[in-house]
Amino acid sequence: MRLRALLDTDALGLRLLGGEDELDRTVRGVMTTDLRDPSRYLSGGELVLTGLAWRRDAADSEPFVRLLSGAGVAGLAAGEAELGAVPDDLVAACARHRLPLFAVNESVAFATITEHVVRQVSGERAGDLAAVVDRHRRLMTSGPAGGGPDVVLDLLGSDLDLRAWVLSPAGRAIAGSTASGPDLPAEVCVRLAAEHLAAARAGRRAPHRVTIDATAYSVFPIGSGGRNAVPGARDVRESVLSDWLLAVEADAGDWPEERLDLLQGVTQLISVERDRRDAARTVRRRLAQEVLELVQTGAAPAEIAARLRVTAPVLLPGLGAAPHWQVVVARVEWQGGEIEGGPVAQSLLEEILVDPLSSGSEPSDRIAVAHTGDEAVALVPLPAVSAEHDGSEQGLIADSLLATVREPLAAGLADDGRLTIGVSAAVHSAEGLRGALEEARHARRVAAARTGRVCAAGHQELASHVLLLPFVPDDVRRAFTARLLDPLREYDRKHRAELIPTLEAFLDCDGSWTRCAARLHLHVNTLRYRVGRIEQLTNRDLARLEDKLDFFLALRMS
């Protein structure tokens, strides 16, 4: 039965003092106590009745309510006979912990309430118990090992006439039963995911009910029960953006407890499929981590190329030659910094980089994502292009990555999280991979400079750094340009070497030696001498994207 039903029974003499939004909680039993700590006798779902004898002063309410909330009780009913009225400190404590609180009129005995609850709960359980046992047996013998989540959803359709779908946190359809009929429209999937994530971040208990175009849905979280799960995780932010969802076309608000238990069993079965998928990703994640470590430690291009040759067939089976590659960098940052964002960013990239039109649990096989700290790095293979096409014209576009996922992800990040993504251009060889990584990281910093919870930027937008220059304080601008350009200006003043004009031309020509030499009417060797002198005087390397960008900004700010 539901807490709400208790208020509809006048004979119980209950008056609601707080927790109106939580009245759809299921009552599984009843317990009367005046112990200061009754938690060891609670199993969850009880309506707790108390005469308040445990309360000596206002400070006792908070720990008592915290224990009840931690035990998962459905609600608290406090008698008015002892103190004449329910104390304000108890009302406030229940509000903080989102625990529904009722006042029991002094004329009503706790035994009356207990008898009513026991009679209702027992009757509901007896009516459907045999059928539930049989359904559990069939589900357990026909789970993911027999065909994935679709088999479980088919049983929901055939046995309970429920249309159901498994969705990713970004709103992508992963599975659906054959009885579910036409696929859910993409916009409905996205809306369901967004509403679920918003409810989870607000601390509301699942299932979360959503109405779209007069159709009611109930959404259940599907966590991970395997080695990737966080044992005893207390913070929803550690999993809310990586858990799958089970969306059922029904209003679970008036379901009996047995049916809710059955759906919880379904989510556990589907979590086995999710764990299997995560296990399959282990190889790809390890390959990405190895390539990333080689690139960041400055390994020889031949060593990186050898690792890429191993990686390519795993990500693109049957591919004859190594493809082009793109690098995507993502960071998830939470206010306070106490939660590591790297694992969440890794899961999100593995989801975001999937073709939004694809379905099923395996379309991420072509994506390898590593993570470290708050950052995740994806190595994305691209099919080899023909000679008349430039690889830089193909591949991932930053803006399109977030087109369909921005709404649900923003809901999951709420007011204290942020996701920023940077995308590199395509590179054709191992030599270009380090530059692609730096390029993606710079693009992510461009995204981080923008407003919004979910932002992305591509390599084409690196020039947008210029948009930030007016906001840089004058003293910072002067110090930055002086540190980079004053040694060159001083050298030009003494030797008339024209290092500043040479630097400007070299950057304008995108580092091309021949084009720059032709523009300046110099021999290439003379140009190389000047660039070498610039690097010597500034202790910078014009072969590095980061140093090129610093010079570019310094020239623009000077």
Coordinates of C-alpha atoms in Angstrom, one line a residue:
M1 CA 0.0 0.0 0.0
R2 CA 1.0 3.6 -0.4
L3 CA 1.4 6.2 2.3
R4 CA -1.1 8.4 0.5
A5 CA -3.8 5.7 1.2
L6 CA -3.3 6.3 5.0
L7 CA -4.6 9.8 4.7
D8 CA -7.7 8.7 2.9
T9 CA -8.7 6.6 5.9
D10 CA -10.4 9.0 8.4
A11 CA -10.5 6.3 11.1
L12 CA -6.7 6.4 11.4
G13 CA -6.7 10.0 12.6
L14 CA -3.5 10.9 10.6
R15 CA -2.6 14.5 9.7
L16 CA 0.3 15.2 7.3
L17 CA 3.0 17.5 8.7
G18 CA 5.6 17.2 5.9
G19 CA 6.7 15.2 2.9
E20 CA 3.8 15.6 0.5
D21 CA 6.1 14.9 -2.5
E22 CA 7.0 11.4 -1.0
L23 CA 3.5 10.1 -0.4
D24 CA 3.8 7.5 -3.1
R25 CA 6.3 5.5 -1.1
T26 CA 5.3 1.9 -0.5
V27 CA 4.5 0.7 3.0
R28 CA 5.7 -2.8 3.6
G29 CA 5.0 -3.1 7.3
V30 CA 4.5 -1.2 10.5
M31 CA 6.6 -0.8 13.7
T32 CA 6.0 0.9 17.0
T33 CA 9.1 2.1 18.9
D34 CA 10.3 4.6 21.4
L35 CA 14.0 3.5 21.2
R36 CA 16.5 6.2 20.5
D37 CA 18.1 3.9 17.9
P38 CA 15.6 1.4 16.4
S39 CA 17.5 1.0 13.2
R40 CA 18.7 -2.6 13.9
Y41 CA 15.0 -3.7 13.9
L42 CA 14.2 -2.1 10.6
S43 CA 14.4 -3.6 7.2
G44 CA 13.1 -0.8 5.1
G45 CA 9.6 0.3 4.0
E46 CA 8.0 0.4 7.4
L47 CA 5.7 3.0 8.8
V48 CA 7.2 3.8 12.2
L49 CA 4.9 4.8 15.0
T50 CA 6.3 6.6 18.0
G51 CA 5.0 8.2 21.2
L52 CA 8.1 10.4 21.4
A53 CA 9.3 9.0 24.7
W54 CA 12.8 8.9 23.2
R55 CA 12.9 12.7 22.9
R56 CA 14.5 14.6 25.8
D57 CA 15.3 17.8 24.0
A58 CA 15.3 19.4 20.6
A59 CA 18.8 18.0 19.8
D60 CA 17.4 14.4 19.8
S61 CA 15.3 14.8 16.7
E62 CA 18.0 15.0 14.1
P63 CA 19.9 11.8 15.0
F64 CA 16.6 9.9 15.4
V65 CA 15.3 10.9 11.9
R66 CA 18.7 10.4 10.3
L67 CA 18.7 6.7 11.5
L68 CA 15.2 6.1 10.2
S69 CA 16.0 7.7 6.8
G70 CA 19.2 5.6 6.6
A71 CA 17.2 2.5 7.3
G72 CA 14.8 3.3 4.4
V73 CA 11.6 3.6 6.3
A74 CA 8.5 4.8 4.4
G75 CA 7.3 7.3 6.9
L76 CA 7.1 8.4 10.5
A77 CA 3.9 8.9 12.5
A78 CA 4.2 10.7 15.9
G79 CA 1.6 10.6 18.6
E80 CA 0.3 13.8 20.1
A81 CA -0.7 12.3 23.5
E82 CA 2.8 12.6 25.1
L83 CA 3.7 16.3 24.2
G84 CA 0.3 17.6 23.1
A85 CA 1.8 18.5 19.6
V86 CA 4.6 17.2 17.4
P87 CA 7.7 19.4 18.1
D88 CA 8.9 21.8 15.4
D89 CA 12.4 20.3 15.6
L90 CA 11.1 16.9 14.6
V91 CA 9.2 18.5 11.7
A92 CA 12.3 20.3 10.6
A93 CA 14.5 17.1 10.8
C94 CA 12.0 15.1 8.7
A95 CA 12.0 17.9 6.1
R96 CA 15.8 17.8 5.8
H97 CA 15.8 14.1 5.3
R98 CA 12.7 14.1 3.0
L99 CA 10.9 11.7 5.4
P100 CA 7.1 12.0 5.4
L101 CA 5.8 12.9 8.9
F102 CA 2.3 12.4 10.2
A103 CA 0.7 13.5 13.5
V104 CA -1.5 10.8 15.2
N105 CA -4.5 12.2 17.0
E106 CA -4.4 11.3 20.7
S107 CA -7.8 9.6 20.4
V108 CA -6.4 7.0 18.0
A109 CA -4.5 4.0 19.3
F110 CA -1.4 2.8 17.6
A111 CA -2.9 -0.6 17.6
T112 CA -5.7 0.6 15.2
I113 CA -3.1 1.9 12.7
T114 CA -1.0 -1.2 13.0
E115 CA -4.0 -3.5 12.4
H116 CA -5.1 -1.5 9.3
V117 CA -1.6 -1.5 7.7
V118 CA -1.0 -5.2 8.4
R119 CA -4.4 -6.1 6.9
Q120 CA -3.9 -4.1 3.8
V121 CA -0.3 -5.2 3.1
S122 CA -1.1 -8.9 3.8
G123 CA -4.1 -8.9 1.5
E124 CA -2.1 -7.4 -1.4
R125 CA 0.7 -9.9 -1.0
A126 CA -1.6 -12.9 -0.8
G127 CA -3.4 -12.0 -4.0
D128 CA -0.5 -12.3 -6.4
L129 CA 2.2 -14.2 -4.6
A130 CA 2.1 -17.5 -6.7
A131 CA 2.2 -15.6 -10.0
V132 CA 5.1 -13.5 -8.9
V133 CA 7.2 -16.5 -7.8
D134 CA 6.6 -18.1 -11.2
R135 CA 7.6 -14.9 -13.1
H136 CA 10.8 -14.6 -11.0
R137 CA 11.7 -18.2 -11.9
R138 CA 11.1 -17.6 -15.6
L139 CA 13.1 -14.4 -15.6
M140 CA 16.0 -15.9 -13.8
T141 CA 16.2 -18.9 -16.3
S142 CA 15.8 -16.6 -19.3
G143 CA 18.0 -13.7 -18.5
P144 CA 20.8 -12.1 -20.4
A145 CA 22.7 -15.3 -20.9
G146 CA 19.8 -16.4 -23.2
G147 CA 19.7 -13.4 -25.4
G148 CA 20.4 -10.1 -23.7
P149 CA 18.0 -7.6 -22.1
D150 CA 15.5 -8.0 -25.0
V151 CA 14.6 -11.5 -23.7
V152 CA 13.8 -10.1 -20.2
L153 CA 11.7 -7.3 -21.8
D154 CA 9.8 -9.8 -23.9
L155 CA 8.8 -11.6 -20.8
L156 CA 7.5 -8.3 -19.3
G157 CA 5.4 -7.9 -22.4
S158 CA 4.0 -11.4 -22.5
D159 CA 3.5 -12.0 -18.8
L160 CA 2.5 -8.5 -17.6
D161 CA 1.5 -6.8 -20.8
L162 CA 4.1 -4.1 -20.2
R163 CA 5.8 -2.1 -22.9
A164 CA 9.4 -1.5 -21.7
W165 CA 12.7 -0.2 -23.0
V166 CA 16.3 0.0 -21.8
L167 CA 17.8 3.5 -22.3
S168 CA 21.2 5.0 -21.8
P169 CA 21.6 8.0 -19.5
A170 CA 21.9 10.1 -22.6
G171 CA 18.5 8.9 -23.9
R172 CA 19.7 6.3 -26.5
A173 CA 17.5 3.2 -26.9
I174 CA 19.6 0.1 -26.0
A175 CA 16.9 -2.5 -26.0
G176 CA 13.1 -3.0 -26.3
S177 CA 10.8 -5.9 -26.3
T178 CA 9.1 -7.2 -29.5
A179 CA 5.8 -6.5 -27.7
S180 CA 6.7 -2.9 -27.3
G181 CA 5.7 -2.2 -30.9
P182 CA 7.2 0.8 -32.7
D183 CA 10.4 2.2 -31.2
L184 CA 10.1 5.1 -28.9
P185 CA 10.7 8.3 -30.7
A186 CA 14.2 9.7 -30.0
E187 CA 12.7 12.9 -28.4
V188 CA 10.7 10.8 -25.9
C189 CA 13.8 8.8 -25.0
V190 CA 15.7 11.9 -24.4
R191 CA 12.9 13.4 -22.3
L192 CA 12.6 10.3 -20.2
A193 CA 16.3 10.3 -19.5
A194 CA 16.4 14.0 -18.6
E195 CA 13.4 13.7 -16.2
H196 CA 14.9 10.6 -14.6
L197 CA 18.3 12.2 -14.1
A198 CA 16.8 15.4 -12.7
A199 CA 14.7 13.4 -10.2
A200 CA 17.7 11.3 -9.2
R201 CA 19.8 14.4 -8.6
A202 CA 16.9 15.9 -6.6
G203 CA 17.0 12.8 -4.3
R204 CA 13.6 11.5 -5.2
R205 CA 13.1 7.8 -4.8
A206 CA 12.7 5.6 -7.9
P207 CA 10.7 4.7 -9.8
H208 CA 10.3 8.2 -11.3
R209 CA 7.0 8.8 -13.0
V210 CA 7.0 10.9 -16.2
T211 CA 4.0 11.9 -18.4
I212 CA 4.7 12.7 -22.0
D213 CA 1.8 13.5 -24.4
A214 CA -0.7 12.0 -22.0
T215 CA 1.2 8.8 -21.7
A216 CA 2.5 7.8 -18.3
Y217 CA 6.0 6.2 -17.9
S218 CA 7.8 4.9 -14.9
V219 CA 11.6 4.9 -15.0
F220 CA 13.8 2.6 -12.9
P221 CA 17.6 2.9 -12.6
I222 CA 19.8 0.0 -13.7
G223 CA 23.0 0.1 -11.7
S224 CA 26.1 -2.0 -12.1
G225 CA 26.5 -5.0 -9.8
G226 CA 29.9 -6.0 -11.0
R227 CA 33.4 -5.0 -10.3
N228 CA 32.8 -1.5 -11.7
A229 CA 30.2 -0.8 -9.1
V230 CA 31.0 1.5 -6.2
P231 CA 30.4 -0.5 -3.0
G232 CA 28.3 1.5 -0.6
A233 CA 28.5 4.7 -2.7
R234 CA 26.9 7.5 -0.9
D235 CA 27.0 10.1 -3.6
V236 CA 24.6 9.8 -6.5
R237 CA 27.0 11.8 -8.7
E238 CA 29.3 8.7 -8.9
S239 CA 26.8 6.7 -10.9
V240 CA 23.9 8.8 -12.1
L241 CA 25.5 9.6 -15.5
S242 CA 26.6 6.1 -16.2
D243 CA 23.6 3.9 -15.1
W244 CA 21.2 2.6 -17.7
L245 CA 17.4 3.2 -17.3
L246 CA 14.4 0.9 -17.6
A247 CA 11.4 2.8 -18.9
V248 CA 8.0 1.1 -18.6
E249 CA 4.9 2.5 -20.2
A250 CA 2.8 2.4 -17.0
D251 CA 2.2 4.4 -13.8
A252 CA 3.8 2.4 -11.1
G253 CA 2.3 4.7 -8.4
D254 CA -0.6 2.3 -7.8
W255 CA 1.3 -1.0 -8.3
P256 CA 1.3 -3.6 -5.5
E257 CA 4.6 -4.3 -3.8
E258 CA 5.1 -7.6 -5.6
R259 CA 5.0 -6.0 -9.0
L260 CA 7.6 -3.4 -7.9
D261 CA 9.8 -6.2 -6.6
L262 CA 9.5 -8.0 -9.9
L263 CA 10.6 -4.9 -11.8
Q264 CA 13.5 -4.5 -9.4
G265 CA 14.5 -8.0 -10.2
V266 CA 14.3 -7.1 -13.9
T267 CA 16.7 -4.3 -13.4
Q268 CA 19.1 -6.6 -11.6
L269 CA 19.0 -9.1 -14.6
I270 CA 19.7 -6.3 -17.1
S271 CA 22.5 -5.0 -14.9
V272 CA 24.2 -8.4 -15.7
E273 CA 24.2 -7.4 -19.4
R274 CA 25.6 -4.0 -18.5
D275 CA 28.4 -5.6 -16.6
R276 CA 29.1 -8.0 -19.5
R277 CA 29.3 -5.0 -21.8
D278 CA 31.7 -3.2 -19.4
A279 CA 33.9 -6.3 -19.3
A280 CA 34.0 -6.4 -23.1
R281 CA 35.2 -2.8 -23.0
T282 CA 38.1 -3.6 -20.8
V283 CA 40.4 -4.5 -23.7
R284 CA 39.6 -1.3 -25.6
R285 CA 40.1 0.8 -22.5
R286 CA 43.5 -0.8 -21.8
L287 CA 44.6 -0.3 -25.4
A288 CA 43.6 3.4 -25.2
Q289 CA 45.5 3.7 -21.9
E290 CA 48.7 2.2 -23.4
V291 CA 48.6 4.5 -26.4
L292 CA 47.9 7.6 -24.2
E293 CA 50.9 6.7 -21.9
L294 CA 53.2 6.3 -25.0
V295 CA 52.1 9.7 -26.4
Q296 CA 52.4 11.6 -23.1
T297 CA 55.8 10.1 -22.2
G298 CA 57.2 11.1 -25.6
A299 CA 57.7 7.6 -27.0
A300 CA 59.2 7.1 -30.4
P301 CA 56.7 7.4 -33.3
A302 CA 57.6 3.9 -34.4
E303 CA 56.6 2.5 -31.0
I304 CA 53.3 4.4 -31.0
A305 CA 52.7 3.3 -34.6
A306 CA 53.2 -0.3 -33.6
R307 CA 50.7 0.0 -30.8
L308 CA 48.2 1.6 -33.2
R309 CA 48.6 -1.3 -35.5
V310 CA 47.5 -3.6 -32.7
T311 CA 44.6 -1.3 -31.7
A312 CA 43.1 -0.8 -35.2
P313 CA 42.0 -4.4 -35.8
V314 CA 40.4 -4.5 -32.3
L315 CA 38.3 -1.4 -32.9
L316 CA 37.6 -2.0 -36.6
P317 CA 37.6 -5.7 -37.3
G318 CA 38.6 -6.7 -40.8
L319 CA 40.2 -3.4 -41.6
G320 CA 43.3 -4.0 -43.8
A321 CA 45.3 -0.8 -43.0
A322 CA 45.6 1.5 -40.0
P323 CA 42.9 4.2 -40.2
H324 CA 43.2 7.9 -39.5
W325 CA 42.6 8.9 -35.9
Q326 CA 40.9 11.6 -33.9
V327 CA 41.3 12.4 -30.2
V328 CA 38.5 13.6 -28.0
V329 CA 39.1 14.9 -24.5
A330 CA 36.4 15.3 -21.9
R331 CA 36.4 16.5 -18.3
V332 CA 33.7 16.2 -15.7
E333 CA 34.2 18.5 -12.8
W334 CA 32.1 18.7 -9.6
Q335 CA 32.0 21.6 -7.2
G336 CA 34.1 20.9 -4.2
G337 CA 36.4 18.5 -6.1
E338 CA 35.9 15.6 -3.7
I339 CA 34.6 13.3 -6.5
E340 CA 36.9 12.1 -9.2
G341 CA 35.4 12.9 -12.6
G342 CA 37.5 10.7 -14.8
P343 CA 35.4 7.5 -14.6
V344 CA 32.2 9.5 -15.2
A345 CA 33.8 11.3 -18.2
Q346 CA 35.0 7.9 -19.5
S347 CA 31.5 6.4 -19.4
L348 CA 30.0 9.6 -21.0
L349 CA 32.5 9.6 -23.9
E350 CA 31.8 6.0 -24.6
E351 CA 28.1 6.9 -24.8
I352 CA 28.4 10.3 -26.6
L353 CA 30.7 9.0 -29.3
V354 CA 28.1 6.3 -30.4
D355 CA 26.2 7.1 -33.5
P356 CA 22.9 8.6 -32.2
L357 CA 20.9 6.6 -34.7
S358 CA 22.4 3.3 -33.6
S359 CA 20.7 1.0 -31.1
G360 CA 21.7 -1.9 -29.0
S361 CA 24.3 -2.4 -26.3
E362 CA 27.3 -2.9 -28.5
P363 CA 27.7 0.1 -30.9
S364 CA 30.6 1.4 -28.8
D365 CA 32.9 -1.4 -29.9
R366 CA 34.9 1.1 -32.1
I367 CA 35.7 3.5 -29.3
A368 CA 38.7 3.2 -26.9
V369 CA 38.6 5.6 -23.9
A370 CA 41.2 6.0 -21.2
H371 CA 40.9 8.2 -18.1
T372 CA 43.2 9.8 -15.6
G373 CA 42.1 12.1 -12.8
D374 CA 39.1 14.2 -14.0
E375 CA 40.0 13.7 -17.7
A376 CA 39.0 11.1 -20.2
V377 CA 40.7 10.7 -23.6
A378 CA 39.1 8.8 -26.5
L379 CA 41.0 7.4 -29.4
V380 CA 38.5 7.3 -32.3
P381 CA 39.5 5.4 -35.5
L382 CA 38.3 6.7 -38.9
P383 CA 38.1 4.6 -42.0
A384 CA 41.0 5.3 -44.4
V385 CA 40.0 8.0 -47.0
S386 CA 40.9 8.0 -50.6
A387 CA 43.7 10.1 -52.0
E388 CA 41.5 12.8 -53.3
H389 CA 40.0 13.4 -49.8
D390 CA 41.7 15.1 -46.9
G391 CA 41.2 13.3 -43.6
S392 CA 40.7 16.6 -41.8
E393 CA 37.4 17.0 -43.6
Q394 CA 35.8 13.9 -42.2
G395 CA 35.2 12.5 -38.7
L396 CA 33.6 13.9 -35.6
I397 CA 32.3 17.5 -35.4
A398 CA 32.2 18.9 -31.9
D399 CA 28.8 20.6 -32.1
S400 CA 27.0 17.5 -33.4
L401 CA 28.3 15.4 -30.5
L402 CA 26.0 17.2 -28.1
A403 CA 23.0 17.8 -30.3
T404 CA 20.9 15.0 -28.9
V405 CA 22.4 14.5 -25.4
R406 CA 22.8 18.0 -24.0
E407 CA 19.4 18.0 -22.2
P408 CA 19.7 14.8 -20.2
L409 CA 23.3 15.3 -19.4
A410 CA 22.7 18.8 -18.1
A411 CA 19.9 17.4 -15.9
G412 CA 22.3 14.8 -14.5
L413 CA 25.0 17.4 -13.9
A414 CA 22.4 19.7 -12.1
D415 CA 23.8 22.8 -10.5
D416 CA 27.2 21.4 -9.3
G417 CA 28.6 19.6 -12.3
R418 CA 30.1 20.5 -15.6
L419 CA 31.1 18.5 -18.8
T420 CA 33.5 20.0 -21.3
I421 CA 34.7 18.3 -24.5
G422 CA 37.4 19.1 -27.0
V423 CA 37.8 17.4 -30.4
S424 CA 41.0 17.3 -32.5
A425 CA 41.4 17.2 -36.3
A426 CA 42.0 13.8 -37.9
V427 CA 45.7 12.8 -38.1
H428 CA 47.2 10.3 -40.5
S429 CA 50.0 8.8 -38.5
A430 CA 51.5 8.2 -35.1
E431 CA 53.7 11.3 -35.5
G432 CA 50.5 13.5 -35.4
L433 CA 48.9 11.8 -32.4
R434 CA 50.7 14.0 -29.8
G435 CA 49.7 17.1 -31.6
A436 CA 46.1 15.8 -31.8
L437 CA 46.0 15.2 -28.1
E438 CA 47.3 18.8 -27.3
E439 CA 44.8 20.1 -29.9
A440 CA 41.9 18.3 -28.3
R441 CA 43.0 19.6 -24.8
H442 CA 43.2 23.2 -26.1
A443 CA 39.8 22.8 -27.7
R444 CA 38.4 21.6 -24.4
R445 CA 39.8 24.7 -22.6
V446 CA 37.9 26.8 -25.2
A447 CA 34.7 24.9 -24.3
A448 CA 35.4 25.4 -20.6
A449 CA 35.6 29.2 -21.1
R450 CA 32.0 29.2 -22.3
T451 CA 28.8 29.3 -20.2
G452 CA 26.7 26.2 -19.8
R453 CA 26.8 22.8 -18.1
V454 CA 27.6 20.9 -21.2
C455 CA 30.0 22.5 -23.8
A456 CA 32.2 21.2 -26.6
A457 CA 34.6 22.8 -29.0
G458 CA 36.5 21.5 -32.0
H459 CA 40.0 22.2 -33.5
Q460 CA 38.4 24.7 -35.9
E461 CA 37.5 26.9 -33.0
L462 CA 41.0 27.4 -31.4
A463 CA 41.0 30.9 -32.8
S464 CA 38.1 31.6 -30.6
H465 CA 40.7 32.2 -27.8
V466 CA 40.8 35.7 -29.3
L467 CA 37.3 36.2 -28.1
L468 CA 38.5 35.9 -24.5
L469 CA 41.3 38.5 -24.9
P470 CA 39.2 41.6 -24.0
F471 CA 38.4 40.0 -20.6
V472 CA 42.1 39.5 -19.7
P473 CA 43.2 42.2 -17.2
D474 CA 45.7 44.7 -18.6
D475 CA 48.4 43.9 -16.2
V476 CA 48.2 40.2 -17.0
R477 CA 48.2 41.0 -20.8
R478 CA 51.3 43.2 -20.3
A479 CA 53.1 40.6 -18.3
F480 CA 52.3 37.8 -20.7
T481 CA 53.4 39.6 -23.8
A482 CA 56.5 41.0 -22.2
R483 CA 57.7 37.6 -21.1
L484 CA 57.3 36.2 -24.6
L485 CA 58.0 39.1 -26.9
D486 CA 60.4 41.5 -25.1
P487 CA 63.5 39.3 -25.7
L488 CA 62.7 39.2 -29.4
R489 CA 62.1 43.0 -29.5
E490 CA 65.3 43.7 -27.7
Y491 CA 67.2 41.4 -30.1
D492 CA 65.6 43.1 -33.1
R493 CA 66.5 46.5 -31.7
K494 CA 70.1 45.6 -31.4
H495 CA 70.6 43.4 -34.5
R496 CA 67.8 44.4 -36.8
A497 CA 67.1 40.8 -37.2
E498 CA 63.3 41.1 -37.8
L499 CA 62.4 38.2 -35.5
I500 CA 59.0 39.6 -34.7
P501 CA 57.9 39.9 -38.3
T502 CA 59.3 36.5 -39.0
L503 CA 57.3 35.0 -36.1
E504 CA 54.1 36.6 -37.3
A505 CA 54.7 35.3 -40.9
F506 CA 55.6 31.8 -39.6
L507 CA 52.4 31.5 -37.6
D508 CA 50.3 32.9 -40.5
C509 CA 51.7 30.2 -42.7
D510 CA 50.7 27.5 -40.2
G511 CA 54.3 26.6 -39.7
S512 CA 55.0 25.9 -43.3
W513 CA 58.7 26.5 -44.0
T514 CA 58.4 26.9 -47.8
R515 CA 55.4 29.2 -47.7
C516 CA 56.8 31.4 -45.0
A517 CA 60.2 31.6 -46.8
A518 CA 58.5 32.6 -50.0
R519 CA 56.4 35.3 -48.2
L520 CA 59.5 36.8 -46.6
H521 CA 61.7 36.4 -49.7
L522 CA 64.2 34.4 -47.7
H523 CA 66.1 31.2 -48.2
V524 CA 64.6 28.3 -46.1
N525 CA 67.9 28.0 -44.2
T526 CA 67.8 31.7 -43.2
L527 CA 64.2 31.2 -42.0
R528 CA 65.3 28.1 -40.0
Y529 CA 68.1 30.2 -38.4
R530 CA 65.6 32.9 -37.4
V531 CA 63.1 30.5 -35.9
G532 CA 65.9 28.8 -34.1
R533 CA 67.0 32.1 -32.6
I534 CA 63.3 32.8 -31.6
E535 CA 63.2 29.5 -29.8
Q536 CA 66.5 30.0 -28.1
L537 CA 65.7 33.5 -26.8
T538 CA 62.2 32.5 -25.5
N539 CA 63.0 28.9 -24.4
R540 CA 59.9 27.8 -26.5
D541 CA 59.4 25.2 -29.2
L542 CA 57.5 26.3 -32.3
A543 CA 56.9 22.7 -33.2
R544 CA 54.5 22.5 -30.2
L545 CA 50.9 23.5 -30.6
E546 CA 50.8 25.0 -27.1
D547 CA 53.8 27.3 -27.7
K548 CA 52.5 28.3 -31.1
L549 CA 49.2 29.3 -29.4
D550 CA 51.0 31.3 -26.7
F551 CA 52.9 33.2 -29.4
F552 CA 49.7 33.8 -31.3
L553 CA 48.0 35.2 -28.3
A554 CA 50.9 37.3 -27.3
L555 CA 51.0 38.9 -30.8
R556 CA 47.3 39.6 -30.7
M557 CA 47.5 41.2 -27.3
S558 CA 50.5 43.3 -28.0

